[in-house]
Short mmCIF file of C-alpha atoms in Angstrom, two decimals:
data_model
loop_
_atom_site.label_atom_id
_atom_site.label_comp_id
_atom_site.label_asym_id
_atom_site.label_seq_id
_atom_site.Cartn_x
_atom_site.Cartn_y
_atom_site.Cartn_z
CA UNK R 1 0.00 0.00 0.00
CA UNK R 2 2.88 2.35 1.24
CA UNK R 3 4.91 1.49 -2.37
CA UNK R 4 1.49 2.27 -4.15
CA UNK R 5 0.93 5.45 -2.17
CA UNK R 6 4.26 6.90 -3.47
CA UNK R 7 4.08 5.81 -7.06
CA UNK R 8 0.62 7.78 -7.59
CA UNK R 9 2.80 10.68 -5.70
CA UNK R 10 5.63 10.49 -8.07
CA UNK R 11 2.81 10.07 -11.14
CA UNK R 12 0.90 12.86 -9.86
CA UNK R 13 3.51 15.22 -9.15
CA UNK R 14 4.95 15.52 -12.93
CA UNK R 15 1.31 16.48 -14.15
CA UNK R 16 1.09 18.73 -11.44
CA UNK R 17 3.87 20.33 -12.37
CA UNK R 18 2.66 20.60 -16.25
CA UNK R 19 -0.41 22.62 -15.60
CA UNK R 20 -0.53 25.32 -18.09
CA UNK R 21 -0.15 29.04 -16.87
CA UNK R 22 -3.37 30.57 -16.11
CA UNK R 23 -3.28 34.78 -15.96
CA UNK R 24 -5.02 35.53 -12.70
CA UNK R 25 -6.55 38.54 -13.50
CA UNK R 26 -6.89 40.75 -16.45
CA UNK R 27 -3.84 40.98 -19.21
CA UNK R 28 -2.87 44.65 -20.16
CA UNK R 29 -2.29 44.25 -24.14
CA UNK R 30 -0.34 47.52 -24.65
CA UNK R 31 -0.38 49.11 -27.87
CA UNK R 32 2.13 51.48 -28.53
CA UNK R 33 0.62 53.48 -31.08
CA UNK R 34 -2.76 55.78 -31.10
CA UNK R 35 -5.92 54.37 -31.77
CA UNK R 36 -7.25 53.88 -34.95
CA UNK R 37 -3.83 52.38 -36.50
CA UNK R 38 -2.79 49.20 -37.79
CA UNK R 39 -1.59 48.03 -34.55
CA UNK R 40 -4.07 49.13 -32.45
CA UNK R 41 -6.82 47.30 -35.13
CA UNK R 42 -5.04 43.83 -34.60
CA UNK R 43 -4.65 44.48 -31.20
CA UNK R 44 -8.51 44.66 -30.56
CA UNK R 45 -8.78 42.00 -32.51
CA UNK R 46 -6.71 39.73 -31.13
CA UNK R 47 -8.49 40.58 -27.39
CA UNK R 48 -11.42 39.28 -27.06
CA UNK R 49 -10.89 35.74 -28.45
CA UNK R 50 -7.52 35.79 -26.52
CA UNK R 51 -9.17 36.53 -23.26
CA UNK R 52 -12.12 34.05 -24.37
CA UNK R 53 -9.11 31.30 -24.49
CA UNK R 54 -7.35 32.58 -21.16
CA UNK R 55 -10.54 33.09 -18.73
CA UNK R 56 -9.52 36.56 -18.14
CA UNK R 57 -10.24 39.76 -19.97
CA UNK R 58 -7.54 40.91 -22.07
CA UNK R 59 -7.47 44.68 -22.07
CA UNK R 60 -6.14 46.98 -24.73
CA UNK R 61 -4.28 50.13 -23.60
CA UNK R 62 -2.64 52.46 -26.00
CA UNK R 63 0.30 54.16 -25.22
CA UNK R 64 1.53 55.74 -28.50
CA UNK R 65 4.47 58.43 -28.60
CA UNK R 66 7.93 58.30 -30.52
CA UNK R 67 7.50 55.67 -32.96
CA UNK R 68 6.10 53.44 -30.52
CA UNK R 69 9.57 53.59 -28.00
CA UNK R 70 6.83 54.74 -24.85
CA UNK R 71 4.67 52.02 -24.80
CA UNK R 72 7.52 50.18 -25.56
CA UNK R 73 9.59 51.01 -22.80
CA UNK R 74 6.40 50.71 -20.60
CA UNK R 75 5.93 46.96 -21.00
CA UNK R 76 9.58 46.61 -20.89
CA UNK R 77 9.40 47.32 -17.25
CA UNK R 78 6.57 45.61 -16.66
CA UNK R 79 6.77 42.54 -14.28
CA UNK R 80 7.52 39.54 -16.40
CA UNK R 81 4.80 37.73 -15.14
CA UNK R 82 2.49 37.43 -18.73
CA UNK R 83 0.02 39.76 -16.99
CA UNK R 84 0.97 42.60 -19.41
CA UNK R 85 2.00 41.80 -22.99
CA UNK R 86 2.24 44.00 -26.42
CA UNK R 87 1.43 44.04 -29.90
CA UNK R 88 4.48 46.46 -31.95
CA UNK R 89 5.19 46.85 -35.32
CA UNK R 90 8.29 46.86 -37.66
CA UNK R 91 9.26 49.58 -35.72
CA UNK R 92 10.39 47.45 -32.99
CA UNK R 93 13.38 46.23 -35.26
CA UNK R 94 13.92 49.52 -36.69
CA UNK R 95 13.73 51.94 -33.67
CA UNK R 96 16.92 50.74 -32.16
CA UNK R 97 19.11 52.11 -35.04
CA UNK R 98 16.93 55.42 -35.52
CA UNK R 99 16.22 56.66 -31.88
CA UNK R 100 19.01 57.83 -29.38
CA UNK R 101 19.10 57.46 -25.49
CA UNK R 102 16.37 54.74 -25.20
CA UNK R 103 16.02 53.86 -21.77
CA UNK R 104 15.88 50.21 -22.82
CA UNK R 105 17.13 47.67 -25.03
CA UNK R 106 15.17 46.35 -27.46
CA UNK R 107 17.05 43.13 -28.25
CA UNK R 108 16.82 41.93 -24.57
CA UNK R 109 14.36 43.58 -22.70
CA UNK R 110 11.35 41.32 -24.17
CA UNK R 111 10.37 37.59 -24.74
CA UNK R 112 9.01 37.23 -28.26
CA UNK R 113 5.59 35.29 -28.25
CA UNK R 114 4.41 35.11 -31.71
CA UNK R 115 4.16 36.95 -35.44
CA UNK R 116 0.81 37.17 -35.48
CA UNK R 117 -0.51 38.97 -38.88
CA UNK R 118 2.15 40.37 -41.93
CA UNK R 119 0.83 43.47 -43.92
CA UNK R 120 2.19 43.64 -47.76
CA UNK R 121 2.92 46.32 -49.32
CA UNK R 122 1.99 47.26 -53.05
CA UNK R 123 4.70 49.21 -55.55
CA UNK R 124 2.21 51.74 -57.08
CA UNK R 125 2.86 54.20 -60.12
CA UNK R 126 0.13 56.44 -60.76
CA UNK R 127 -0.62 55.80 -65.05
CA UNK R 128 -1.28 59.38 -65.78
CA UNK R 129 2.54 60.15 -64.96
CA UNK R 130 4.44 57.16 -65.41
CA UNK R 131 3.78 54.50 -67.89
CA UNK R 132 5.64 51.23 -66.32
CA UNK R 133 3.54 48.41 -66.11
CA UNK R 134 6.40 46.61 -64.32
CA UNK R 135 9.39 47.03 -62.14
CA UNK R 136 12.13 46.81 -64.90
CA UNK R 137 9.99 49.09 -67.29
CA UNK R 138 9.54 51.50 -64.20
CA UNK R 139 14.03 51.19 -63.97
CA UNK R 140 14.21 51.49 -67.74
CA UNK R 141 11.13 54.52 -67.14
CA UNK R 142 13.07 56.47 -63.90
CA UNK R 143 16.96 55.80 -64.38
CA UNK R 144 17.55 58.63 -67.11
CA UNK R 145 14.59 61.09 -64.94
CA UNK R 146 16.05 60.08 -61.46
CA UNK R 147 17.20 63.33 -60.34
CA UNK R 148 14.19 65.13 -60.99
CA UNK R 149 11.85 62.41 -59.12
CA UNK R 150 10.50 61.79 -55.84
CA UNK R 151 8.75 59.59 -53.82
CA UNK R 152 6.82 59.47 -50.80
CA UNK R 153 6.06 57.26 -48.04
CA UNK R 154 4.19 57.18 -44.59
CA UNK R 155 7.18 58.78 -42.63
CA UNK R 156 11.00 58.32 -42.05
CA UNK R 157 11.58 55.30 -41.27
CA UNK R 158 8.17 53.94 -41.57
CA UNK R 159 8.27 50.35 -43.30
CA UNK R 160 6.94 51.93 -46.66
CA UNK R 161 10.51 54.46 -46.43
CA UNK R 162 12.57 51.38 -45.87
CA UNK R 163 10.94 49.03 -48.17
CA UNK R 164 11.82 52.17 -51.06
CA UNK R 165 14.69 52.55 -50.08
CA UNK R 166 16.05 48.72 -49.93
CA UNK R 167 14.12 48.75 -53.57
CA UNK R 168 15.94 52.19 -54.47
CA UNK R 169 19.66 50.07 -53.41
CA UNK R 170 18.89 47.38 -55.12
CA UNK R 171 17.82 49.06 -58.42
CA UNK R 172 20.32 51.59 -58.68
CA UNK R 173 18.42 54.75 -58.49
CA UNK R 174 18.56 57.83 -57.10
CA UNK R 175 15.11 59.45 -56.04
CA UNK R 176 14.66 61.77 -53.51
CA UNK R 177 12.78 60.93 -50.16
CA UNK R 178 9.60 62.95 -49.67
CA UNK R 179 8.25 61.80 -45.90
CA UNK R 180 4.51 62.59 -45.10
CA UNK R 181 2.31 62.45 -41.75
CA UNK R 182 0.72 59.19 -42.85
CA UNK R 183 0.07 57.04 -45.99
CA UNK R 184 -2.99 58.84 -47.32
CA UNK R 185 -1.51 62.10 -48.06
CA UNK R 186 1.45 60.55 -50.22
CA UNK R 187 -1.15 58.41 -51.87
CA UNK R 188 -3.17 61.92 -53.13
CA UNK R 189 0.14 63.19 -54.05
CA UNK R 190 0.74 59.99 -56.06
CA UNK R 191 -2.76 60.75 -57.42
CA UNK R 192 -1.90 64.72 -58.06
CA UNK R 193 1.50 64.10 -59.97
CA UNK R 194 3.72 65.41 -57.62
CA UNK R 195 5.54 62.00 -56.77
CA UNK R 196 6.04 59.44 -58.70
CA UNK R 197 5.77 56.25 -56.72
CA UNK R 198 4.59 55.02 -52.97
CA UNK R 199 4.58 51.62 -51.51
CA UNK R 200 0.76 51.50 -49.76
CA UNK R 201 -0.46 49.27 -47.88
CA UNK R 202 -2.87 47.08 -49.57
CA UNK R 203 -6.46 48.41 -47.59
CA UNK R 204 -4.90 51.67 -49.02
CA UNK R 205 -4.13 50.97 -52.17
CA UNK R 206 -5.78 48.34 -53.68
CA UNK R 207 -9.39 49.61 -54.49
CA UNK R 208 -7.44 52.18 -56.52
CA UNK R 209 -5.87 49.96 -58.43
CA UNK R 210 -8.60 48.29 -59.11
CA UNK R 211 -10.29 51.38 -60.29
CA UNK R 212 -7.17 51.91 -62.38
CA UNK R 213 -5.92 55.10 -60.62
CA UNK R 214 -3.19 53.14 -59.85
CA UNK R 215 -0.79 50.45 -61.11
CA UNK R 216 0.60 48.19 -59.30
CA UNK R 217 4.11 47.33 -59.89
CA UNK R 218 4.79 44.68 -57.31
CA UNK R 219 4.35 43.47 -53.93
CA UNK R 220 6.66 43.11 -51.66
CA UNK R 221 5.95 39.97 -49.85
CA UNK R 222 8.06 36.34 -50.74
CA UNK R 223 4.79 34.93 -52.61
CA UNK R 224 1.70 36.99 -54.71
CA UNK R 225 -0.60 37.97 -52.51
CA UNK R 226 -4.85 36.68 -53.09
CA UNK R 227 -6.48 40.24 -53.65
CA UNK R 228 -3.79 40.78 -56.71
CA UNK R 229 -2.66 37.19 -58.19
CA UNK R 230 -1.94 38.63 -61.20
CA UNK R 231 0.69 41.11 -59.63
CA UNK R 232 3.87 39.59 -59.58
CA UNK R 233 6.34 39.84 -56.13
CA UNK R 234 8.73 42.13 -57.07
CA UNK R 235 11.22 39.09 -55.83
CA UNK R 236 9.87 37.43 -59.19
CA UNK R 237 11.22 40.76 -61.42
CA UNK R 238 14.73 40.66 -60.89
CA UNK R 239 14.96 41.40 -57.17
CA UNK R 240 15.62 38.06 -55.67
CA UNK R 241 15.28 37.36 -51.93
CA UNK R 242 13.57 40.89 -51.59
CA UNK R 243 10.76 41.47 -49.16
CA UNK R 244 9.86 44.20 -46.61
CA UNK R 245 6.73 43.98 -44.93
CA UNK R 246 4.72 45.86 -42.22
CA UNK R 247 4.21 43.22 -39.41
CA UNK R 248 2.80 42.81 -36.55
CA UNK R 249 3.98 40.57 -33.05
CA UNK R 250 3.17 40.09 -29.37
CA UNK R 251 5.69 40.17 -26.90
CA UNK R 252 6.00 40.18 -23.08
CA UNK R 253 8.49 41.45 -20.84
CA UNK R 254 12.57 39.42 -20.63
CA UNK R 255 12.01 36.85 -18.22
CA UNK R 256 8.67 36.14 -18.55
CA UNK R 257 8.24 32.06 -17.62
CA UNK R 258 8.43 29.89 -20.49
CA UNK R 259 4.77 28.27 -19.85
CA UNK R 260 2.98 32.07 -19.94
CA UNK R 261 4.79 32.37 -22.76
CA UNK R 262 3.97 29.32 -24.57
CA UNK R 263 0.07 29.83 -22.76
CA UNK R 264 0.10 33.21 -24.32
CA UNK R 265 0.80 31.66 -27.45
CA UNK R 266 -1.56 29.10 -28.19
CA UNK R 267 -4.05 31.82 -27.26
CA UNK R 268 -2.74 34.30 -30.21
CA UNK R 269 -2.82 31.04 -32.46
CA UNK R 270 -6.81 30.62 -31.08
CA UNK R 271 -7.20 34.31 -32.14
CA UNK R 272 -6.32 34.07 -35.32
CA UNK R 273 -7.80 30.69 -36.12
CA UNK R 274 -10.94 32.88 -35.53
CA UNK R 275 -13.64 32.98 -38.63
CA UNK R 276 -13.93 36.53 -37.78
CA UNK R 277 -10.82 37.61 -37.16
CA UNK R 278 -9.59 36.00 -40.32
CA UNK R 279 -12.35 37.77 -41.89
CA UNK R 280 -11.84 41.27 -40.29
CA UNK R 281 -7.38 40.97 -41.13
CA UNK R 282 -8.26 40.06 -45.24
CA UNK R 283 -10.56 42.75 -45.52
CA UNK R 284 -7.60 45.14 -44.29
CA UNK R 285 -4.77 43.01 -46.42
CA UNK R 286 -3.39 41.45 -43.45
CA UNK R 287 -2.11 37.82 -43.64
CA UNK R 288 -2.57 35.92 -40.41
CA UNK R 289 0.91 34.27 -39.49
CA UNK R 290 0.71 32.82 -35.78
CA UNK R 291 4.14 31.27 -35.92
CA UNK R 292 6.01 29.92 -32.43
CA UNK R 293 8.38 31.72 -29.96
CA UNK R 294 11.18 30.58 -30.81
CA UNK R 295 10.57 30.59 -35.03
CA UNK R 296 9.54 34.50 -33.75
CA UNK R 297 12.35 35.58 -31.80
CA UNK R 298 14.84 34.14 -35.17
CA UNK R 299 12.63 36.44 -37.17
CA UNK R 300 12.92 39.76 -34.86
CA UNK R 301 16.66 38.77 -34.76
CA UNK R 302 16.98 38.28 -38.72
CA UNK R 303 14.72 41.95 -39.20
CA UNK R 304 16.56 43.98 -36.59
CA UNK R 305 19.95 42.78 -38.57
CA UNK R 306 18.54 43.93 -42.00
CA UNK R 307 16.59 47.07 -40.78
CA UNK R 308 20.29 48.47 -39.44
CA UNK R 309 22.54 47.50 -42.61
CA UNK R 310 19.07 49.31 -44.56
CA UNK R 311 19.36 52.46 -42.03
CA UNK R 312 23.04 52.48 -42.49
CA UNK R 313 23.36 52.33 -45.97
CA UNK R 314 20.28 55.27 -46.80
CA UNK R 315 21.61 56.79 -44.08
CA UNK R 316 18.20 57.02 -42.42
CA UNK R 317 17.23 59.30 -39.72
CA UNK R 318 14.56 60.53 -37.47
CA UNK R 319 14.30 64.11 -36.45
#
């Protein structure tokens, strides 16, 4: 009886011991960003079904200033306990080489959960100005005209600058960098004449080139994307290996315990298996990713390496 007695003890105590992390009450989900934007949107999407999967509320705060560095830093001194958690951007690889006197490290002060949703980007050329249909004929188009072009984008360093100017490097040109205060003003420049290309996001961009106010050159994700099949990557034109997204991933604070991490995953993974969250991210061009920890924290590693040698060499900066 006495042997039995400790071998259900010794049974019990490893399944004990594997009980998934439970939050014990509600998860801050910072966003560092204002409302309204593409993080905050996947953000509050990503709540409710997270929370549904967790038994606790999952509660969206935004906390936007300098590129996102605030809420940032905010959650990086958060206790790693998976009670608070955030959704960021590509900024999160890309602030470290563009902002000075961070009171935080980016590369160690967080536990990467997941890449939960990647947003394309479209090449556009506005047809009334510019008659490429594709990226060489835009090359062949801009090379002897590159000193009297420009382009816009959302902002320095925004991931439309860098994807330019990584396309810019690559091709060989020369086109001067006009940053606005958000994607839809350099799209109605694109659509007055006085820039020649943008990369848009695609819930900016497509309808108008479907309307044929816009051409679409490229995308600039590794495969063609479902709303434009016809659109070749601009990988496929010349460009191989090229891609520059806008993404989006959750992280918690460094030292979080592996099991809220891994809990914290499989709830982002419930989120986006979602039929309408799936529905709500393709009507805004988003592809839902939901890939693991440790695939993630490669990735963030592999992007914050390529957003500094693409800062470096356009010799990037933020006022």
């Amino acid at each position: 009886m006495y042997r039995r007695a400790l071998l259900a003890a010794a049974i019990a105590t490893p399944a004990m011991a594997q009980a998934p992390w439970a939050p014990t009450r509600p998860i801050r989900l910072i966003a560092p960003y204002p409302p309204g934007g593409g993080v905050d949107t996947t953000s509050r999407l990503l709540a409710g079904p997270m929370g549904t999967f967790l038994g606790q509320s999952v509660v969206v705060e935004n906390r936007g200033g300098a590129g996102g560095s605030i809420g940032a830093q905010e959650v990086a001194r958060s206790a790693p306990d998976g009670q608070t958690i955030m959704v960021d951007a590509l900024a999160h690889t890309v602030n470290p080489h563009v902002i000075r006197g961070l009171g935080f490290d980016y590369a160690t002060a967080f536990a990467p959960i997941s890449q939960v949703v990647v947003l394309p980007q479209i090449l556009a050329v506005n047809p009334q100005h510019c008659p490429a249909k594709t990226v060489q004929e835009f090359i062949t188009w801009a090379r002897p005209r590159a000193g009297q072009l420009s382009y816009g984008s959302s902002g320095n360093a925004t991931a439309a600058h860098l994807a330019a100017a990584l396309f810019l490097n690559r091709a060989g040109l020369e086109i001067t960098h006009v940053p606005y205060r958000g994607g839809t003003p350099a799209l109605q420049d694109l659509l007055g004449g006085a820039i020649v290309f943008v990369f848009g996001t695609v819930s900016s961009t497509l309808q108008l080139v479907r309307d044929g106010r816009l051409v679409a050159l490229g995308v600039t994700t590794a495969q063609r994307i479902p709303p434009l099949p016809d659109v070749p990557t601009i990988a496929e034109q010349g460009f191989e290996g090229y891609e520059l997204n806008e993404w989006n991933g959750l992280y918690a604070p460094a030292g979080t315990p592996a099991p809220a991490v891994q809990r914290l995953y499989e709830a982002a993974k419930h989120a986006l298996a979602d039929a309408t969250v799936r529905q709500r991210l393709d009507a805004l061009g988003a592809i839902p990713v939901g890939t693991d920890p440790d695939v993630f924290a490669r990735y963030v590693a592999e992007q914050r390496a390529l957003m500094g040698r693409i800062v470096r060499e356009a010799k990037i900066e933020v006022g």
